[in-house]
Amino acid sequence: MHTVLVSIISVLIVLGIMVLVHEFGHFLAAKLCGVRVEQFSIGFPPRLFGVKIGETDYCISAIPLGGFVKMTGESMPGENLQLSGADGETIAAQKLDPGALTSHPRWQRIIIGFAGPFSNFILALVLMTGFYMLHHEVEVYKDQPVTVDWIISNSAAADAGLKSGDRVVSFDSQPNPTWFQMNVRAVLNLNHSVNLTVLRNGQEIPLTLQLNDSSKGEDFSLEKLGLLPAIQPDPLKVSVVTPGSPAGKAGIQPGDIFDSIDGHSFHGTASIFEYLQSRQGAPISVEVERRGTKSTLTIQPIMLDAPPQGRAWRIGFQGTPPPYKIERLAFPEALKSSAKFCRSNSLLIFEVLQRLVSHRISVDSLSGPIGIAQQTGQAWEMPGWGPTIQLMTVISLNLGVLNLLPFPILDGGMIVFLLIESVMRRDVNVMVKERIYQVGFVLIIIFFGYVIFNDISKLNLFSHLKM
């Protein structure tokens, strides 16, 4: 009950903030353009309570799954939960009203439509910038001597002769470099070779690593050359096991320690992932330690399609996060890190959408309000503000990106109509727009209902009904 209550409260607060910021973007842009705002609502009708200030009714409504800004001149069906549009006389009259949305130039209406998603992007950037300035988590291994955990086959690191277990004792004349120092010096030598020395079985071995990279240093890392570091001193511990996965079927449980896989000791999830790819789906033998007792299990990897790696061999588990320390970044560095975080997660959203359209990811993998509530509840109960801030950032980015999709009743759909009308230099026939908006509204409701049903079907509440 405690977890359910936390989930409900947390999702109402988080979604309330997201919606408030989104609608405030529309509201502010409308006010700046001189458009009359009749209602600013958090939640969908019916209206519960509020206050009217000037010409605007600021209110809280009963259905806490969104919100809206009602501007004079909004007349398309589907807007604000209405299936009927305004009649022709009303539309004609609104065009003569200087405070109506439809009486303003199309470029202003495009700005108003874009302002909501833009506000979500700004919120995401601000959240992560503030987080990095106050609580930047840095993996401890980046400031430790470099020990190689795994070398990807047919990579530059493999061609250089690097092997698992090597200790890097010099890199480009830098003695005993940390992982961070190696990355910095690698960027300085991009598209050139660099000399390094590794300690292997008590013997120092000189090697040469070719640093070929076409990104000009942007997002460069030594991992891209096939060199994966040991991110923790101890073998990897399991934190999450996917139900029904090969790991789950083999009996792997959260808290288990992978002492070795086929005789190799791994110290990071990325290393195990790459090892699975090198095995091309062959069964693996895992020595597992559970509360001091060791056992050996055989696991058969399966091919799955999931971002960010895409289609790959997997066994269905997550490892515990690596040890980290807290730093406080200066504003420029925090802003840069925040922009990088927001950019990568926004691109991930587009990748997921593309895979949905191409049927490479099932719609069943999407989360609706119930799934989001579970995630926010889990984030709130985790130590520190990091999980909650990062989840809020991702939700804000999702809200911004999804609202820009060119679909009727979404902001992106309105913008597309305005762009088409700008090219045509006349309005699209109102009856055509009404039918398109009606169809779009119904499809959104059906999709929303399906996602909620999908969320409910995943609840343990109904597990006893399954045969």
PDB file of C-alpha atoms in Angstrom, residues 158-391:
ATOM      1  CA  ALA A 158      42.276  -5.855 -30.585  1.00  0.00           C
ATOM      2  CA  ASP A 159      44.499  -4.975 -33.565  1.00  0.00           C
ATOM      3  CA  ALA A 160      46.893  -3.233 -31.162  1.00  0.00           C
ATOM      4  CA  GLY A 161      47.301  -6.460 -29.191  1.00  0.00           C
ATOM      5  CA  LEU A 162      45.516  -5.400 -25.993  1.00  0.00           C
ATOM      6  CA  LYS A 163      44.054  -8.222 -23.891  1.00  0.00           C
ATOM      7  CA  SER A 164      41.677  -8.639 -20.976  1.00  0.00           C
ATOM      8  CA  GLY A 165      43.441  -8.126 -17.651  1.00  0.00           C
ATOM      9  CA  ASP A 166      46.101  -5.771 -19.033  1.00  0.00           C
ATOM     10  CA  ARG A 167      47.087  -2.865 -16.775  1.00  0.00           C
ATOM     11  CA  VAL A 168      48.002   0.309 -18.682  1.00  0.00           C
ATOM     12  CA  VAL A 169      51.204   1.716 -17.125  1.00  0.00           C
ATOM     13  CA  SER A 170      51.865   4.415 -19.726  1.00  0.00           C
ATOM     14  CA  PHE A 171      49.893   6.100 -22.492  1.00  0.00           C
ATOM     15  CA  ASP A 172      51.394   8.711 -24.816  1.00  0.00           C
ATOM     16  CA  SER A 173      54.196   9.345 -22.270  1.00  0.00           C
ATOM     17  CA  GLN A 174      51.640   9.704 -19.430  1.00  0.00           C
ATOM     18  CA  PRO A 175      52.750   7.332 -16.648  1.00  0.00           C
ATOM     19  CA  ASN A 176      50.087   5.300 -14.852  1.00  0.00           C
ATOM     20  CA  PRO A 177      47.213   7.144 -16.524  1.00  0.00           C
ATOM     21  CA  THR A 178      43.656   7.157 -15.239  1.00  0.00           C
ATOM     22  CA  TRP A 179      40.813   6.358 -17.619  1.00  0.00           C
ATOM     23  CA  PHE A 180      39.979  10.084 -17.806  1.00  0.00           C
ATOM     24  CA  GLN A 181      43.575  11.018 -18.623  1.00  0.00           C
ATOM     25  CA  MET A 182      43.711   8.345 -21.329  1.00  0.00           C
ATOM     26  CA  ASN A 183      40.572   9.730 -22.958  1.00  0.00           C
ATOM     27  CA  VAL A 184      41.963  13.277 -22.897  1.00  0.00           C
ATOM     28  CA  ARG A 185      45.265  12.285 -24.456  1.00  0.00           C
ATOM     29  CA  ALA A 186      43.493  10.105 -27.004  1.00  0.00           C
ATOM     30  CA  VAL A 187      41.437  13.103 -28.179  1.00  0.00           C
ATOM     31  CA  LEU A 188      44.685  15.086 -28.583  1.00  0.00           C
ATOM     32  CA  ASN A 189      46.006  12.338 -30.871  1.00  0.00           C
ATOM     33  CA  LEU A 190      42.884  11.560 -32.916  1.00  0.00           C
ATOM     34  CA  ASN A 191      43.509   9.916 -36.291  1.00  0.00           C
ATOM     35  CA  HIS A 192      47.107   9.211 -35.267  1.00  0.00           C
ATOM     36  CA  SER A 193      48.748   6.326 -33.466  1.00  0.00           C
ATOM     37  CA  VAL A 194      49.785   6.485 -29.831  1.00  0.00           C
ATOM     38  CA  ASN A 195      52.310   4.412 -27.927  1.00  0.00           C
ATOM     39  CA  LEU A 196      51.299   2.683 -24.721  1.00  0.00           C
ATOM     40  CA  THR A 197      52.732   0.120 -22.348  1.00  0.00           C
ATOM     41  CA  VAL A 198      50.737  -2.551 -20.540  1.00  0.00           C
ATOM     42  CA  LEU A 199      51.616  -4.769 -17.625  1.00  0.00           C
ATOM     43  CA  ARG A 200      50.695  -8.394 -18.406  1.00  0.00           C
ATOM     44  CA  ASN A 201      51.649 -11.312 -16.176  1.00  0.00           C
ATOM     45  CA  GLY A 202      54.351  -9.191 -14.519  1.00  0.00           C
ATOM     46  CA  GLN A 203      55.909  -8.169 -17.839  1.00  0.00           C
ATOM     47  CA  GLU A 204      55.749  -4.707 -19.455  1.00  0.00           C
ATOM     48  CA  ILE A 205      54.743  -4.928 -23.131  1.00  0.00           C
ATOM     49  CA  PRO A 206      54.958  -1.937 -25.528  1.00  0.00           C
ATOM     50  CA  LEU A 207      52.025  -1.543 -27.961  1.00  0.00           C
ATOM     51  CA  THR A 208      50.739   0.945 -30.531  1.00  0.00           C
ATOM     52  CA  LEU A 209      47.075   1.950 -30.706  1.00  0.00           C
ATOM     53  CA  GLN A 210      45.605   3.564 -33.839  1.00  0.00           C
ATOM     54  CA  LEU A 211      43.084   6.290 -32.860  1.00  0.00           C
ATOM     55  CA  ASN A 212      40.969   6.491 -35.993  1.00  0.00           C
ATOM     56  CA  ASP A 213      37.836   8.582 -35.456  1.00  0.00           C
ATOM     57  CA  SER A 214      35.737  10.710 -37.833  1.00  0.00           C
ATOM     58  CA  SER A 215      33.756  12.609 -35.192  1.00  0.00           C
ATOM     59  CA  LYS A 216      36.491  15.212 -34.626  1.00  0.00           C
ATOM     60  CA  GLY A 217      36.467  14.449 -30.921  1.00  0.00           C
ATOM     61  CA  GLU A 218      32.734  14.861 -30.353  1.00  0.00           C
ATOM     62  CA  ASP A 219      31.555  12.170 -27.932  1.00  0.00           C
ATOM     63  CA  PHE A 220      34.776  10.249 -28.536  1.00  0.00           C
ATOM     64  CA  SER A 221      35.652   7.537 -26.062  1.00  0.00           C
ATOM     65  CA  LEU A 222      38.136   4.702 -25.950  1.00  0.00           C
ATOM     66  CA  GLU A 223      35.219   2.297 -25.686  1.00  0.00           C
ATOM     67  CA  LYS A 224      34.497   3.044 -29.342  1.00  0.00           C
ATOM     68  CA  LEU A 225      37.910   1.582 -30.145  1.00  0.00           C
ATOM     69  CA  GLY A 226      36.966  -1.673 -28.437  1.00  0.00           C
ATOM     70  CA  LEU A 227      38.709  -1.017 -25.117  1.00  0.00           C
ATOM     71  CA  LEU A 228      36.384  -1.674 -22.157  1.00  0.00           C
ATOM     72  CA  PRO A 229      37.658  -0.860 -18.646  1.00  0.00           C
ATOM     73  CA  ALA A 230      37.022  -2.701 -15.400  1.00  0.00           C
ATOM     74  CA  ILE A 231      34.560  -0.251 -13.843  1.00  0.00           C
ATOM     75  CA  GLN A 232      34.634  -1.863 -10.396  1.00  0.00           C
ATOM     76  CA  PRO A 233      37.138  -4.019  -8.513  1.00  0.00           C
ATOM     77  CA  ASP A 234      34.687  -6.819  -7.718  1.00  0.00           C
ATOM     78  CA  PRO A 235      32.787  -9.139 -10.081  1.00  0.00           C
ATOM     79  CA  LEU A 236      29.450  -7.849 -11.337  1.00  0.00           C
ATOM     80  CA  LYS A 237      26.369  -8.121  -9.117  1.00  0.00           C
ATOM     81  CA  VAL A 238      22.874  -8.489 -10.586  1.00  0.00           C
ATOM     82  CA  SER A 239      20.331  -5.773  -9.704  1.00  0.00           C
ATOM     83  CA  VAL A 240      17.371  -6.601 -11.991  1.00  0.00           C
ATOM     84  CA  VAL A 241      16.303  -9.775 -13.791  1.00  0.00           C
ATOM     85  CA  THR A 242      13.720  -9.514 -16.576  1.00  0.00           C
ATOM     86  CA  PRO A 243      10.824 -11.948 -15.986  1.00  0.00           C
ATOM     87  CA  GLY A 244      10.754 -14.731 -18.561  1.00  0.00           C
ATOM     88  CA  SER A 245      14.262 -13.919 -19.804  1.00  0.00           C
ATOM     89  CA  PRO A 246      17.018 -16.525 -20.234  1.00  0.00           C
ATOM     90  CA  ALA A 247      18.613 -15.325 -16.977  1.00  0.00           C
ATOM     91  CA  GLY A 248      15.281 -15.597 -15.162  1.00  0.00           C
ATOM     92  CA  LYS A 249      14.574 -19.052 -16.532  1.00  0.00           C
ATOM     93  CA  ALA A 250      18.047 -20.208 -15.490  1.00  0.00           C
ATOM     94  CA  GLY A 251      17.346 -19.138 -11.904  1.00  0.00           C
ATOM     95  CA  ILE A 252      19.371 -15.913 -11.713  1.00  0.00           C
ATOM     96  CA  GLN A 253      18.096 -13.621  -8.935  1.00  0.00           C
ATOM     97  CA  PRO A 254      18.789  -9.980  -7.960  1.00  0.00           C
ATOM     98  CA  GLY A 255      21.796  -9.912  -5.655  1.00  0.00           C
ATOM     99  CA  ASP A 256      23.573 -12.803  -7.397  1.00  0.00           C
ATOM    100  CA  ILE A 257      27.254 -12.254  -8.177  1.00  0.00           C
ATOM    101  CA  PHE A 258      28.670 -13.370 -11.537  1.00  0.00           C
ATOM    102  CA  ASP A 259      32.017 -14.773 -10.373  1.00  0.00           C
ATOM    103  CA  SER A 260      32.839 -15.844 -13.920  1.00  0.00           C
ATOM    104  CA  ILE A 261      31.322 -16.497 -17.337  1.00  0.00           C
ATOM    105  CA  ASP A 262      32.977 -19.305 -19.286  1.00  0.00           C
ATOM    106  CA  GLY A 263      35.983 -18.827 -17.013  1.00  0.00           C
ATOM    107  CA  HIS A 264      36.223 -15.041 -17.571  1.00  0.00           C
ATOM    108  CA  SER A 265      35.745 -12.630 -14.654  1.00  0.00           C
ATOM    109  CA  PHE A 266      33.841  -9.505 -15.731  1.00  0.00           C
ATOM    110  CA  HIS A 267      33.611  -6.173 -13.929  1.00  0.00           C
ATOM    111  CA  GLY A 268      30.989  -4.324 -15.967  1.00  0.00           C
ATOM    112  CA  THR A 269      27.700  -4.903 -17.782  1.00  0.00           C
ATOM    113  CA  ALA A 270      29.105  -3.542 -21.064  1.00  0.00           C
ATOM    114  CA  SER A 271      31.854  -6.170 -21.027  1.00  0.00           C
ATOM    115  CA  ILE A 272      29.350  -9.009 -20.560  1.00  0.00           C
ATOM    116  CA  PHE A 273      27.198  -7.568 -23.361  1.00  0.00           C
ATOM    117  CA  GLU A 274      30.147  -7.542 -25.770  1.00  0.00           C
ATOM    118  CA  TYR A 275      31.188 -11.041 -24.695  1.00  0.00           C
ATOM    119  CA  LEU A 276      27.698 -12.322 -25.546  1.00  0.00           C
ATOM    120  CA  GLN A 277      27.995 -10.810 -29.022  1.00  0.00           C
ATOM    121  CA  SER A 278      31.349 -12.488 -29.551  1.00  0.00           C
ATOM    122  CA  ARG A 279      29.758 -15.838 -28.677  1.00  0.00           C
ATOM    123  CA  GLN A 280      27.061 -15.385 -31.362  1.00  0.00           C
ATOM    124  CA  GLY A 281      24.304 -16.945 -29.266  1.00  0.00           C
ATOM    125  CA  ALA A 282      26.236 -19.928 -27.945  1.00  0.00           C
ATOM    126  CA  PRO A 283      25.217 -21.062 -24.419  1.00  0.00           C
ATOM    127  CA  ILE A 284      27.306 -19.630 -21.588  1.00  0.00           C
ATOM    128  CA  SER A 285      28.343 -21.200 -18.305  1.00  0.00           C
ATOM    129  CA  VAL A 286      27.953 -18.788 -15.390  1.00  0.00           C
ATOM    130  CA  GLU A 287      29.476 -19.362 -11.969  1.00  0.00           C
ATOM    131  CA  VAL A 288      27.094 -17.642  -9.570  1.00  0.00           C
ATOM    132  CA  GLU A 289      27.618 -16.774  -5.909  1.00  0.00           C
ATOM    133  CA  ARG A 290      24.474 -16.306  -3.801  1.00  0.00           C
ATOM    134  CA  ARG A 291      24.827 -15.567  -0.096  1.00  0.00           C
ATOM    135  CA  GLY A 292      28.163 -17.360   0.079  1.00  0.00           C
ATOM    136  CA  THR A 293      27.053 -20.408  -1.898  1.00  0.00           C
ATOM    137  CA  LYS A 294      28.426 -20.977  -5.384  1.00  0.00           C
ATOM    138  CA  SER A 295      26.742 -22.799  -8.237  1.00  0.00           C
ATOM    139  CA  THR A 296      27.166 -23.111 -11.989  1.00  0.00           C
ATOM    140  CA  LEU A 297      24.282 -22.343 -14.358  1.00  0.00           C
ATOM    141  CA  THR A 298      23.954 -22.650 -18.122  1.00  0.00           C
ATOM    142  CA  ILE A 299      22.178 -19.787 -19.902  1.00  0.00           C
ATOM    143  CA  GLN A 300      21.086 -19.680 -23.547  1.00  0.00           C
ATOM    144  CA  PRO A 301      21.197 -16.069 -24.885  1.00  0.00           C
ATOM    145  CA  ILE A 302      18.444 -14.917 -27.242  1.00  0.00           C
ATOM    146  CA  MET A 303      18.378 -12.254 -29.927  1.00  0.00           C
ATOM    147  CA  LEU A 304      16.334  -9.203 -28.878  1.00  0.00           C
ATOM    148  CA  ASP A 305      15.798  -5.748 -30.326  1.00  0.00           C
ATOM    149  CA  ALA A 306      16.038  -2.930 -27.795  1.00  0.00           C
ATOM    150  CA  PRO A 307      17.676   0.512 -27.678  1.00  0.00           C
ATOM    151  CA  PRO A 308      20.278   1.779 -27.428  1.00  0.00           C
ATOM    152  CA  GLN A 309      22.298  -1.157 -28.831  1.00  0.00           C
ATOM    153  CA  GLY A 310      19.529  -2.402 -31.124  1.00  0.00           C
ATOM    154  CA  ARG A 311      19.251  -6.036 -32.115  1.00  0.00           C
ATOM    155  CA  ALA A 312      21.718  -8.081 -30.098  1.00  0.00           C
ATOM    156  CA  TRP A 313      22.264 -11.226 -28.035  1.00  0.00           C
ATOM    157  CA  ARG A 314      20.978 -10.765 -24.487  1.00  0.00           C
ATOM    158  CA  ILE A 315      20.219 -12.806 -21.366  1.00  0.00           C
ATOM    159  CA  GLY A 316      17.884 -10.325 -19.616  1.00  0.00           C
ATOM    160  CA  PHE A 317      19.531  -8.742 -16.578  1.00  0.00           C
ATOM    161  CA  GLN A 318      20.901  -5.424 -15.316  1.00  0.00           C
ATOM    162  CA  GLY A 319      24.005  -5.064 -13.205  1.00  0.00           C
ATOM    163  CA  THR A 320      24.355  -2.793 -10.196  1.00  0.00           C
ATOM    164  CA  PRO A 321      25.652   0.710 -11.000  1.00  0.00           C
ATOM    165  CA  PRO A 322      29.422   1.171 -10.668  1.00  0.00           C
ATOM    166  CA  PRO A 323      30.834   2.966  -7.619  1.00  0.00           C
ATOM    167  CA  TYR A 324      30.660   6.733  -8.005  1.00  0.00           C
ATOM    168  CA  LYS A 325      31.638   9.956  -6.266  1.00  0.00           C
ATOM    169  CA  ILE A 326      29.889  13.323  -6.171  1.00  0.00           C
ATOM    170  CA  GLU A 327      31.248  16.442  -7.862  1.00  0.00           C
ATOM    171  CA  ARG A 328      29.814  19.928  -8.363  1.00  0.00           C
ATOM    172  CA  LEU A 329      30.311  21.200 -11.896  1.00  0.00           C
ATOM    173  CA  ALA A 330      30.685  24.865 -12.777  1.00  0.00           C
ATOM    174  CA  PHE A 331      27.769  26.320 -14.741  1.00  0.00           C
ATOM    175  CA  PRO A 332      29.393  26.061 -18.229  1.00  0.00           C
ATOM    176  CA  GLU A 333      30.355  22.413 -17.721  1.00  0.00           C
ATOM    177  CA  ALA A 334      26.976  21.626 -16.130  1.00  0.00           C
ATOM    178  CA  LEU A 335      25.111  23.237 -19.032  1.00  0.00           C
ATOM    179  CA  LYS A 336      27.196  21.321 -21.554  1.00  0.00           C
ATOM    180  CA  SER A 337      26.626  18.009 -19.755  1.00  0.00           C
ATOM    181  CA  SER A 338      22.898  18.764 -19.477  1.00  0.00           C
ATOM    182  CA  ALA A 339      22.635  19.547 -23.196  1.00  0.00           C
ATOM    183  CA  LYS A 340      24.416  16.280 -23.995  1.00  0.00           C
ATOM    184  CA  PHE A 341      22.058  14.314 -21.717  1.00  0.00           C
ATOM    185  CA  CYS A 342      18.954  15.933 -23.242  1.00  0.00           C
ATOM    186  CA  ARG A 343      20.204  15.456 -26.789  1.00  0.00           C
ATOM    187  CA  SER A 344      20.986  11.763 -26.372  1.00  0.00           C
ATOM    188  CA  ASN A 345      17.644  11.025 -24.695  1.00  0.00           C
ATOM    189  CA  SER A 346      15.697  13.000 -27.308  1.00  0.00           C
ATOM    190  CA  LEU A 347      17.383  11.036 -30.090  1.00  0.00           C
ATOM    191  CA  LEU A 348      16.551   7.838 -28.200  1.00  0.00           C
ATOM    192  CA  ILE A 349      12.855   8.803 -28.236  1.00  0.00           C
ATOM    193  CA  PHE A 350      12.975   9.198 -32.025  1.00  0.00           C
ATOM    194  CA  GLU A 351      14.732   5.843 -32.320  1.00  0.00           C
ATOM    195  CA  VAL A 352      12.024   4.143 -30.263  1.00  0.00           C
ATOM    196  CA  LEU A 353       9.307   5.743 -32.428  1.00  0.00           C
ATOM    197  CA  GLN A 354      11.078   4.626 -35.598  1.00  0.00           C
ATOM    198  CA  ARG A 355      11.311   1.069 -34.278  1.00  0.00           C
ATOM    199  CA  LEU A 356       7.622   1.115 -33.359  1.00  0.00           C
ATOM    200  CA  VAL A 357       6.670   2.159 -36.881  1.00  0.00           C
ATOM    201  CA  SER A 358       8.931  -0.507 -38.400  1.00  0.00           C
ATOM    202  CA  HIS A 359       7.512  -3.147 -35.965  1.00  0.00           C
ATOM    203  CA  ARG A 360      10.940  -3.756 -34.456  1.00  0.00           C
ATOM    204  CA  ILE A 361       9.563  -2.891 -30.995  1.00  0.00           C
ATOM    205  CA  SER A 362       6.135  -3.933 -29.740  1.00  0.00           C
ATOM    206  CA  VAL A 363       3.590  -1.331 -28.630  1.00  0.00           C
ATOM    207  CA  ASP A 364       3.261  -3.482 -25.492  1.00  0.00           C
ATOM    208  CA  SER A 365       6.633  -2.151 -24.361  1.00  0.00           C
ATOM    209  CA  LEU A 366       5.228   1.379 -23.970  1.00  0.00           C
ATOM    210  CA  SER A 367       4.205   2.726 -20.566  1.00  0.00           C
ATOM    211  CA  GLY A 368       1.095   4.771 -19.847  1.00  0.00           C
ATOM    212  CA  PRO A 369       0.052   6.647 -16.698  1.00  0.00           C
ATOM    213  CA  ILE A 370       0.167   3.508 -14.525  1.00  0.00           C
ATOM    214  CA  GLY A 371       3.610   2.526 -15.802  1.00  0.00           C
ATOM    215  CA  ILE A 372       4.869   6.084 -15.299  1.00  0.00           C
ATOM    216  CA  ALA A 373       3.422   6.065 -11.773  1.00  0.00           C
ATOM    217  CA  GLN A 374       5.360   2.880 -10.981  1.00  0.00           C
ATOM    218  CA  GLN A 375       8.574   4.418 -12.315  1.00  0.00           C
ATOM    219  CA  THR A 376       8.144   7.694 -10.409  1.00  0.00           C
ATOM    220  CA  GLY A 377       7.323   5.763  -7.226  1.00  0.00           C
ATOM    221  CA  GLN A 378      10.464   3.677  -7.587  1.00  0.00           C
ATOM    222  CA  ALA A 379      12.548   6.799  -8.296  1.00  0.00           C
ATOM    223  CA  TRP A 380      11.173   8.573  -5.213  1.00  0.00           C
ATOM    224  CA  GLU A 381      12.013   5.645  -2.980  1.00  0.00           C
ATOM    225  CA  MET A 382      15.602   5.401  -4.267  1.00  0.00           C
ATOM    226  CA  PRO A 383      18.267   7.277  -2.258  1.00  0.00           C
ATOM    227  CA  GLY A 384      19.148  10.785  -3.430  1.00  0.00           C
ATOM    228  CA  TRP A 385      17.477  13.121  -5.909  1.00  0.00           C
ATOM    229  CA  GLY A 386      19.333  11.764  -8.917  1.00  0.00           C
ATOM    230  CA  PRO A 387      16.799   9.120 -10.080  1.00  0.00           C
ATOM    231  CA  THR A 388      13.830  11.500  -9.658  1.00  0.00           C
ATOM    232  CA  ILE A 389      15.494  14.436 -11.460  1.00  0.00           C
ATOM    233  CA  GLN A 390      16.642  12.243 -14.332  1.00  0.00           C
ATOM    234  CA  LEU A 391      13.202  10.633 -14.679  1.00  0.00           C
TER     235      LEU A 391
END
